[in-house]
Short mmCIF file of C-alpha atoms and ligand atoms in Angstrom, two decimals:
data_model
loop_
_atom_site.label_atom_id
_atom_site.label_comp_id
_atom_site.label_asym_id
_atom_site.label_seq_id
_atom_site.Cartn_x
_atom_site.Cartn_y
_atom_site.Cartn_z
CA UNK A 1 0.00 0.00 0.00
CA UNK A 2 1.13 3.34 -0.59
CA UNK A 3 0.33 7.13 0.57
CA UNK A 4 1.00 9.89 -1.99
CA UNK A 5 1.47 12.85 0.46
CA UNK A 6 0.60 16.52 0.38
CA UNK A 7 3.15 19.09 -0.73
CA UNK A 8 3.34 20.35 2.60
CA UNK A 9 3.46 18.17 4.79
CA UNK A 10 5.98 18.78 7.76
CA UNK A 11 8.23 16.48 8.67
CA UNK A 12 6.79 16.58 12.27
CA UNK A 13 3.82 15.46 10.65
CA UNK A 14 5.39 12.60 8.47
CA UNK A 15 7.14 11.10 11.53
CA UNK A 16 3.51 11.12 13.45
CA UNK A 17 1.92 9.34 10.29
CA UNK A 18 5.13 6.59 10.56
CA UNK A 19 4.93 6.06 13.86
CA UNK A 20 1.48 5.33 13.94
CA UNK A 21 1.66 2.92 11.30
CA UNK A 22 5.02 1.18 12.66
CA UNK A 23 2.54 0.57 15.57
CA UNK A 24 0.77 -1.69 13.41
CA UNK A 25 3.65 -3.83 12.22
CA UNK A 26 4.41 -1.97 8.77
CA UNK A 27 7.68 -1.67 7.07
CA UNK A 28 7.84 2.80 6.63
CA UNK A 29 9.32 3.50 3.79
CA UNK A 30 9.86 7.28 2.84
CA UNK A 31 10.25 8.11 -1.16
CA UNK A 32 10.29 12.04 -1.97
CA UNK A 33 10.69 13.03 -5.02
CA UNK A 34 10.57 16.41 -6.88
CA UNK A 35 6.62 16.49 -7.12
CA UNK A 36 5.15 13.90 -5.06
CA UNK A 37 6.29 12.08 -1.69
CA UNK A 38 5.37 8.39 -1.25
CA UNK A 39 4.49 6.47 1.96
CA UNK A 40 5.31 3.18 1.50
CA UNK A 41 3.81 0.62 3.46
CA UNK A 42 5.17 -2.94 3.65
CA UNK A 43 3.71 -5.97 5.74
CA UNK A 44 0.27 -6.75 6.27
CA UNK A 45 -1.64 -3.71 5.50
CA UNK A 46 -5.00 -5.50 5.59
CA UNK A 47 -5.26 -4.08 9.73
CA UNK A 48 -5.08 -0.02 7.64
CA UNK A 49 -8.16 1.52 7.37
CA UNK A 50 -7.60 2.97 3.70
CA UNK A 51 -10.49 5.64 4.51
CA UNK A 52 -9.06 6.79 7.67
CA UNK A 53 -5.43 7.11 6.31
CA UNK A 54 -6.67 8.71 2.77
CA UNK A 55 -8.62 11.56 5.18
CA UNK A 56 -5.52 12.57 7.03
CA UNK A 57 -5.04 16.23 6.06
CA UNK A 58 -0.93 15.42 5.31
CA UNK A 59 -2.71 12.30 2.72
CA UNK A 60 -3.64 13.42 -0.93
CA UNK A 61 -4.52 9.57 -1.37
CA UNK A 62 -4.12 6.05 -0.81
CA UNK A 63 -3.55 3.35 -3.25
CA UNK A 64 -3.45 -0.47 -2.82
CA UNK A 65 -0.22 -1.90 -4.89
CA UNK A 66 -1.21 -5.13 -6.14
CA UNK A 67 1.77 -6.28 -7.43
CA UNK A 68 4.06 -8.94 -5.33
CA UNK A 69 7.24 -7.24 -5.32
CA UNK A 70 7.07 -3.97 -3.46
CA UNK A 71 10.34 -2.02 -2.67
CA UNK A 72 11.70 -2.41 -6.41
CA UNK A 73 8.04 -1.32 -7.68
CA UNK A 74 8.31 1.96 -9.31
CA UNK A 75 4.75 2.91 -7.49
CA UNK A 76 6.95 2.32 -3.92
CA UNK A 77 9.21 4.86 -5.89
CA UNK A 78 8.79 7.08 -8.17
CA UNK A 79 12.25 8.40 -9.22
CA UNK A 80 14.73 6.26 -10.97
CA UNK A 81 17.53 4.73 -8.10
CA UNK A 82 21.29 5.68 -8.74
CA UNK A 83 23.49 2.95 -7.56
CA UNK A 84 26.79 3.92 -6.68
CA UNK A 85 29.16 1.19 -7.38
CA UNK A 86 32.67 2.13 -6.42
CA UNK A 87 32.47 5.56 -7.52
CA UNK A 88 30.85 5.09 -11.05
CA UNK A 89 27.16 5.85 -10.90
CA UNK A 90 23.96 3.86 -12.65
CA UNK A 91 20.68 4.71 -13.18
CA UNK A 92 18.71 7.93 -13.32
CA UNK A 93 20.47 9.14 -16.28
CA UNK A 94 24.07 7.63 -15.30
CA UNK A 95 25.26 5.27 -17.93
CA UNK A 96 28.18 2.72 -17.55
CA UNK A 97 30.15 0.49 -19.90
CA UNK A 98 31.25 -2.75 -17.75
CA UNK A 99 34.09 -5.18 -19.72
CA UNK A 100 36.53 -7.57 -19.11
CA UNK A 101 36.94 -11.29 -19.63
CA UNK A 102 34.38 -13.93 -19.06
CA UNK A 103 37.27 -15.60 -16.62
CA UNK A 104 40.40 -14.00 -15.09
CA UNK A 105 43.20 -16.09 -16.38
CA UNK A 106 46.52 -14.77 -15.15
CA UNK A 107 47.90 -11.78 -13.97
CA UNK A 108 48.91 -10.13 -17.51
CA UNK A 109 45.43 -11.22 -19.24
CA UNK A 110 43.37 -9.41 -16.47
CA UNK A 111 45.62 -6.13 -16.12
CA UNK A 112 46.28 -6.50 -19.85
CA UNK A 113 42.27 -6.26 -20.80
CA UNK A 114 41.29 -4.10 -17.80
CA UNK A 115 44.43 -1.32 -19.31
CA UNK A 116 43.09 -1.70 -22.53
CA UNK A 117 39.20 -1.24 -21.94
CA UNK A 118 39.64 1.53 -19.73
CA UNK A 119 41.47 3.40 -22.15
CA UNK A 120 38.75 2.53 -24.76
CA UNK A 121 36.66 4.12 -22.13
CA UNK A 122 34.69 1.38 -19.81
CA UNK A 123 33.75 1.85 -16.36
CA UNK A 124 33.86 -0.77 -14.61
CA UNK A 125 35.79 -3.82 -14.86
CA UNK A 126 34.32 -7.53 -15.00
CA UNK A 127 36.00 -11.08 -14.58
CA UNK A 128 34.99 -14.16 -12.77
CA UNK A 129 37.04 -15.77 -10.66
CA UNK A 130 34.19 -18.50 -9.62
CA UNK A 131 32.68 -19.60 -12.63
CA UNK A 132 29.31 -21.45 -12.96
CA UNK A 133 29.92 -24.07 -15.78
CA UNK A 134 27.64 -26.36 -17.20
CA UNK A 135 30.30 -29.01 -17.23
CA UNK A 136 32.14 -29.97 -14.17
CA UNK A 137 34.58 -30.59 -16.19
CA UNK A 138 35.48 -27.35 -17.66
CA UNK A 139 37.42 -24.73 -16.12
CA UNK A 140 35.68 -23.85 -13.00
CA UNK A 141 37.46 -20.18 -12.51
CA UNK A 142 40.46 -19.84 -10.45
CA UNK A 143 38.69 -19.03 -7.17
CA UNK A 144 40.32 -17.21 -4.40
CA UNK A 145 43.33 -16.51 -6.43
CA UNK A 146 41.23 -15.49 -9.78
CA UNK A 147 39.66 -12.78 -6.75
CA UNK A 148 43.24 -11.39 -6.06
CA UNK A 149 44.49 -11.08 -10.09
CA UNK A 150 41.16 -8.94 -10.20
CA UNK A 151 42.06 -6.84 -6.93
CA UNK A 152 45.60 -6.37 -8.57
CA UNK A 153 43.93 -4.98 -11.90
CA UNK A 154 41.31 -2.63 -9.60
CA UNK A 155 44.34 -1.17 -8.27
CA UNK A 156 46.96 -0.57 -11.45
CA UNK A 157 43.91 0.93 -13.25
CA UNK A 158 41.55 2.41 -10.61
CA UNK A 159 38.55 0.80 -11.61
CA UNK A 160 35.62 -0.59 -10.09
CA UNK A 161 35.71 -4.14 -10.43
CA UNK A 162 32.62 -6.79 -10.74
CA UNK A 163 32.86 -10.38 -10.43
CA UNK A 164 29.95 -13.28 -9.42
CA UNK A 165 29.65 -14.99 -6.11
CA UNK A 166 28.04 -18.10 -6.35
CA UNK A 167 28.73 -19.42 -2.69
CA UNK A 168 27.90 -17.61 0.12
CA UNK A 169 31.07 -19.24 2.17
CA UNK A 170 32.99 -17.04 -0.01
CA UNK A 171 32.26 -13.60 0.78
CA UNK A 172 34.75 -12.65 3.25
CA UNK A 173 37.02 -12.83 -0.49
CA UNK A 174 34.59 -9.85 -1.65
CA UNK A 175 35.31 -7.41 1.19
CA UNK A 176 37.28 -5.60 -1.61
CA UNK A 177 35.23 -6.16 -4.97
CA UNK A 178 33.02 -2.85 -5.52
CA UNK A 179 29.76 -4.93 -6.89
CA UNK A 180 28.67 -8.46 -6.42
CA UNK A 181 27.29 -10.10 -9.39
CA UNK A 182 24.71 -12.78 -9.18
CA UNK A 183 24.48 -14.92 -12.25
CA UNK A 184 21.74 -16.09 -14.50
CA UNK A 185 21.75 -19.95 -12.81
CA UNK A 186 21.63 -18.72 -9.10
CA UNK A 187 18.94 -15.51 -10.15
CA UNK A 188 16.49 -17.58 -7.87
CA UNK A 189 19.02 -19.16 -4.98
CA UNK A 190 16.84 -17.43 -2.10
CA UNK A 191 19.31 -17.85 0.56
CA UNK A 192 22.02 -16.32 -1.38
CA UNK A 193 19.92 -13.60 -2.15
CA UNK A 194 19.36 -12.82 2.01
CA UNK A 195 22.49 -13.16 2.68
CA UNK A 196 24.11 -10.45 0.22
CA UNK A 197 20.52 -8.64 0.88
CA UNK A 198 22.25 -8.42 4.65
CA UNK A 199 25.66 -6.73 3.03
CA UNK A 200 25.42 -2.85 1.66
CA UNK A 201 27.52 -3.90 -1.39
CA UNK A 202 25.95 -2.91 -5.33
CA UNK A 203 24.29 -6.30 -6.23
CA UNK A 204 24.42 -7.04 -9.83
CA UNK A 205 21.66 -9.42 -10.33
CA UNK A 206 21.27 -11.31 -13.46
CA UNK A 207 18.06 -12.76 -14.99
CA UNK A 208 17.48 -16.30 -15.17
CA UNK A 209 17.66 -18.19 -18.23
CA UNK A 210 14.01 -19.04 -18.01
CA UNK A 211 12.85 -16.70 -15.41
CA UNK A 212 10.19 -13.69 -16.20
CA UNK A 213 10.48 -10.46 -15.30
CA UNK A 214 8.29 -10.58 -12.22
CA UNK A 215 10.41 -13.00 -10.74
CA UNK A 216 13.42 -10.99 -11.85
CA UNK A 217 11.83 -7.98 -9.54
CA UNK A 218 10.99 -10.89 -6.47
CA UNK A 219 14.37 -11.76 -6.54
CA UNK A 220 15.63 -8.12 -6.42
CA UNK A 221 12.92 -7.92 -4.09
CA UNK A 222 14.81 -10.83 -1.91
CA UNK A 223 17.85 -8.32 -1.70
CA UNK A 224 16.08 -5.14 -0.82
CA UNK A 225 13.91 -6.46 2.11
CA UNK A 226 16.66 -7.60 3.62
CA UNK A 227 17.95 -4.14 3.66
CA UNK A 228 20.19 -3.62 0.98
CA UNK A 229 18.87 -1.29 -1.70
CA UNK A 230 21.69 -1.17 -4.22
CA UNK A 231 20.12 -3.68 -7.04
CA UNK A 232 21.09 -3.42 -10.59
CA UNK A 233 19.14 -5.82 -13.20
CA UNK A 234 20.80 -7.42 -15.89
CA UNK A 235 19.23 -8.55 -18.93
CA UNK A 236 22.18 -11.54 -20.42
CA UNK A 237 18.83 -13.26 -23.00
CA UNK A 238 16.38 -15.77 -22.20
CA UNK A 239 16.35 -19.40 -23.26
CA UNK A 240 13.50 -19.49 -26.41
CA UNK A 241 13.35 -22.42 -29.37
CA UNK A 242 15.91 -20.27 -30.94
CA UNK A 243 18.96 -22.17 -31.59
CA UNK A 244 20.79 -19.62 -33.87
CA UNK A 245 21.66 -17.78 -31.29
CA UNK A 246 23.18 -18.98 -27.60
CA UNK A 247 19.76 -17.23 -25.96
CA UNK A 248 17.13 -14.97 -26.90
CA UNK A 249 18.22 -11.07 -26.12
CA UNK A 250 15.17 -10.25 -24.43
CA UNK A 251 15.39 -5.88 -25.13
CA UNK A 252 11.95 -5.32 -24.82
CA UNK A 253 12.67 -6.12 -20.80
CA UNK A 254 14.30 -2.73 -20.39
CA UNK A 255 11.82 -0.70 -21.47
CA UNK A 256 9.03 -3.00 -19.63
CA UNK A 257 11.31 -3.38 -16.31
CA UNK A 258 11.67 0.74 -16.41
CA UNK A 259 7.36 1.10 -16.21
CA UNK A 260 7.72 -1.45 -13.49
CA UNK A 261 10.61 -1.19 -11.57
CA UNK A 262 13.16 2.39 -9.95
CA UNK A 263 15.94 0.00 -10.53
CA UNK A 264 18.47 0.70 -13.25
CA UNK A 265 18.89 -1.79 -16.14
CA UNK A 266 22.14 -3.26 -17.91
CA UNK A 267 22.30 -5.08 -21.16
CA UNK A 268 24.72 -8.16 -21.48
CA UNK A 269 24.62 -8.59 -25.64
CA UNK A 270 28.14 -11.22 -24.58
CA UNK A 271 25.89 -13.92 -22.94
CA UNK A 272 22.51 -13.20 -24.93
CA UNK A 273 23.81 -14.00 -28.63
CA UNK A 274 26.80 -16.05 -27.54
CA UNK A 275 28.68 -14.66 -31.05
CA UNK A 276 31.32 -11.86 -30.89
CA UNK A 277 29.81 -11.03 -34.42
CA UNK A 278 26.61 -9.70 -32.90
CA UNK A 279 27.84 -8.49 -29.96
CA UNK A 280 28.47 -4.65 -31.26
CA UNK A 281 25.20 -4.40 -32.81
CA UNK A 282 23.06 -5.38 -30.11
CA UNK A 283 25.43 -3.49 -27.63
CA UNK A 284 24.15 -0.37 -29.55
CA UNK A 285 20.42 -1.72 -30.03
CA UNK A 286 20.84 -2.20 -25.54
CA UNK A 287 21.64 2.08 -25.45
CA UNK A 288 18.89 2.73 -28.31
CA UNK A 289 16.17 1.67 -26.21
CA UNK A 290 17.49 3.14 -23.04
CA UNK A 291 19.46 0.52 -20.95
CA UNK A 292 21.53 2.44 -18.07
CA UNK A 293 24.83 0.17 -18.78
CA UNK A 294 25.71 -2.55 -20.98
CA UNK A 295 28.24 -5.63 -20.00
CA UNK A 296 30.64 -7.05 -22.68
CA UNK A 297 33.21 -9.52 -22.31
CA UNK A 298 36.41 -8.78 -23.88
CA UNK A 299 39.73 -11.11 -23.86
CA UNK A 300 43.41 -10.48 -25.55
CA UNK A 301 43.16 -13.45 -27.28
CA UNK A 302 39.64 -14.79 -27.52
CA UNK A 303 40.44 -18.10 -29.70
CA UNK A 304 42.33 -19.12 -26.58
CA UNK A 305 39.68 -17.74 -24.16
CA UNK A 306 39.13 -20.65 -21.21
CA UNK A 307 35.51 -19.29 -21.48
CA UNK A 308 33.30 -18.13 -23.60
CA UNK A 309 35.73 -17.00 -26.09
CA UNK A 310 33.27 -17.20 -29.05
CA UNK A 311 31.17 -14.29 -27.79
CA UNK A 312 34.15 -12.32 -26.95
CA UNK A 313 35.68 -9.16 -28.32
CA UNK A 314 39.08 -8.05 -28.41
CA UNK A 315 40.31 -4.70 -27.22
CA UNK A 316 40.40 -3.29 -30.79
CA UNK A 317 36.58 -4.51 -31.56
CA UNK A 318 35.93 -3.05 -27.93
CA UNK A 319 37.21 0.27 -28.77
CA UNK A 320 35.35 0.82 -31.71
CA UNK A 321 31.97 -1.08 -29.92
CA UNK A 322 32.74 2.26 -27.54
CA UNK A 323 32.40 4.55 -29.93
CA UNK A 324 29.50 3.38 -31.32
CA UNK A 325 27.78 3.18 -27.81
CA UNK A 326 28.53 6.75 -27.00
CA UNK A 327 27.61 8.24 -30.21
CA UNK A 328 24.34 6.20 -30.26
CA UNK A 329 23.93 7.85 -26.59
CA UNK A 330 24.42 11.60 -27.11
CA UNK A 331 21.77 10.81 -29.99
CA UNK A 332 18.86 9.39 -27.78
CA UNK A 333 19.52 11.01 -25.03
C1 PEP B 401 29.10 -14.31 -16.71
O1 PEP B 401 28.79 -13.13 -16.55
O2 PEP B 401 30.24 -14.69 -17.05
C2 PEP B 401 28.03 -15.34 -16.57
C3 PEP B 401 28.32 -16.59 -16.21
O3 PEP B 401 26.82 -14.86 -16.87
P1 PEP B 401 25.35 -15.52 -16.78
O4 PEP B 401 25.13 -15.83 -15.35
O5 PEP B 401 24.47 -14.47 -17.33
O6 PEP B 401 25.37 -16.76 -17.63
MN1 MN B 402 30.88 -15.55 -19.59
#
């Protein structure tokens, strides 16, 4: 349930209103924005007495929010959420290029690429140092030391750095990494999701392979009632009856997550074709429609990539993937 409050209303008078409802057993959460402020109420609002609450002179009016997932609902709040990961912002008009390799390698592949695509102008720097494989048998990531070849390339280039934690045993390792990313295959592991909802670290949280956008926003949702607010989505394509392609680049779910959801959007075109051929076009398609970031993996050498070296770019086909991106952004924005 929300209340959309008066222009004037004091602050004296807001903290009354919270009170009283806190007495009930609701979740307060305060949204103000240029025009409007919003009341959020989370919990069991069925004990509120919409009538009573809608004639409070501080209330313009009161509106049940039907929808399951509440504190990533754009009704819960209005303006678009700027997540601050590391110094780089995203969201509300902030756009950021993320790249690096699918896997950190060794020391001179990871500061190597991370040189190279900062000077071609990303962000933020990605590589995963525990890798969810299909196979058990493929390279699984170099764990704990994969974690400290990425710290050494945060600090010779002064970038941000992302990488995926897929076990929660690890995150003493992450004390140091500026964003958390949850991948597609653990979009809907619910006790992972508490536990990093628990930490105040940037969460980027992928969507499942075969998970809708509702359940996208309930597992965001997972992260933000346990306190942590900092959620970025990530659209990496859907699994269809498409072969073609490795998934389905869903791009349709940025525009459709930005009606429903304050949280910012980033496009990974690397995971949803698969192909390094397609990869610059639907990088720029992912800024044409409005995405707040996009994700590309890059490697020095991608024919010799331990991972997903088909759908990755090299520096030089990052560079000019760049320039595209920005052009294509001064145009729509
Ligand atoms: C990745 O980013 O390297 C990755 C494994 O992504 P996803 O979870 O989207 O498959
Ligand atoms: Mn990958």
């Amino acid at each position: 349930m929300i209340a959309i409050l008066k222009p004037g209303a004091t602050e004296e008078q807001i903290s009354h209103l919270s009170q009283w409802l806190q007495r009930m057993n609701l979740k307060v959460h305060l949204s103000e924005g240029q025009d409007v402020t919003v009341m959020s109420l989370i919990g069991d609002t069925s004990r509120v007495d919409m009538e009573l609450l809608g004639s409070l002179d501080i209330v313009e009016r009161v509106q049940r929010v039907s929808e399951p997932y509440k504190q990533a609902n754009r009704k819960f709040h209005p303006r678009d959420s700027i997540i601050d990961c590391g110094g780089v912002r995203i969201g509300g008009g902030y756009f950021a290029m993320i790249a690096g390799p699918c896997s950190i390698e060794t020391e001179e592949q990871i500061i190597g690429v991370a040189q190279a695509v900062k000077e071609s102008g990303a962000d933020i720097l990605r590589g995963g140092a525990f890798k969810p494989r299909t196979s058990p048998y493929a390279f699984q990531g170099l764990g704990a030391d994969g974690l400290k070849l990425l710290l050494k390339a945060k600090e010779a280039t002064g970038m941000p750095i992302v990488t995926e934690l897929m076990n929660i045993n690890h995150l003493d390792l992450f004390a140091d990494v500026d964003v958390i990313q949850i991948g597609a295959r653990n979009m809907q592991n619910f006790d992972l999701l508490k536990e990093i909802g628990r930490t105040n670290k940037p969460i980027l949280l992928k969507r499942g392979l075969a998970n809708s956008l509702q359940e996208l926003l309930m597992s965001a949702e997972y992260i933000m009632s346990e306190g942590n607010e900092n959620v970025i989505l990530c659209e990496r394509g859907i699994r269809t009856f498409e072969t073609a392609t490795r998934n389905t680049l869903d791009l349709s779910a940025v525009s459709q997550l930005h009606e429903m959801t304050h949280l910012p959007v980033v496009v990974d075109p690397s995971h949803a074709t698969g192909k390094s051929a397609l990869v610059p076009s639907m990088a720029c398609a992912a800024v044409a429609c409005g995405a707040d970031g996009i994700m590309i993996e890059v490697h020095n050498n991608p024919a010799k990539a331990l991972c997903d070296g088909a759908q990755s770019l090299t520096p030089a086909q990052f560079d000019t993937v760049s320039r595209r991106v920005h052009k294509i952004r001064e145009a729509v924005r």
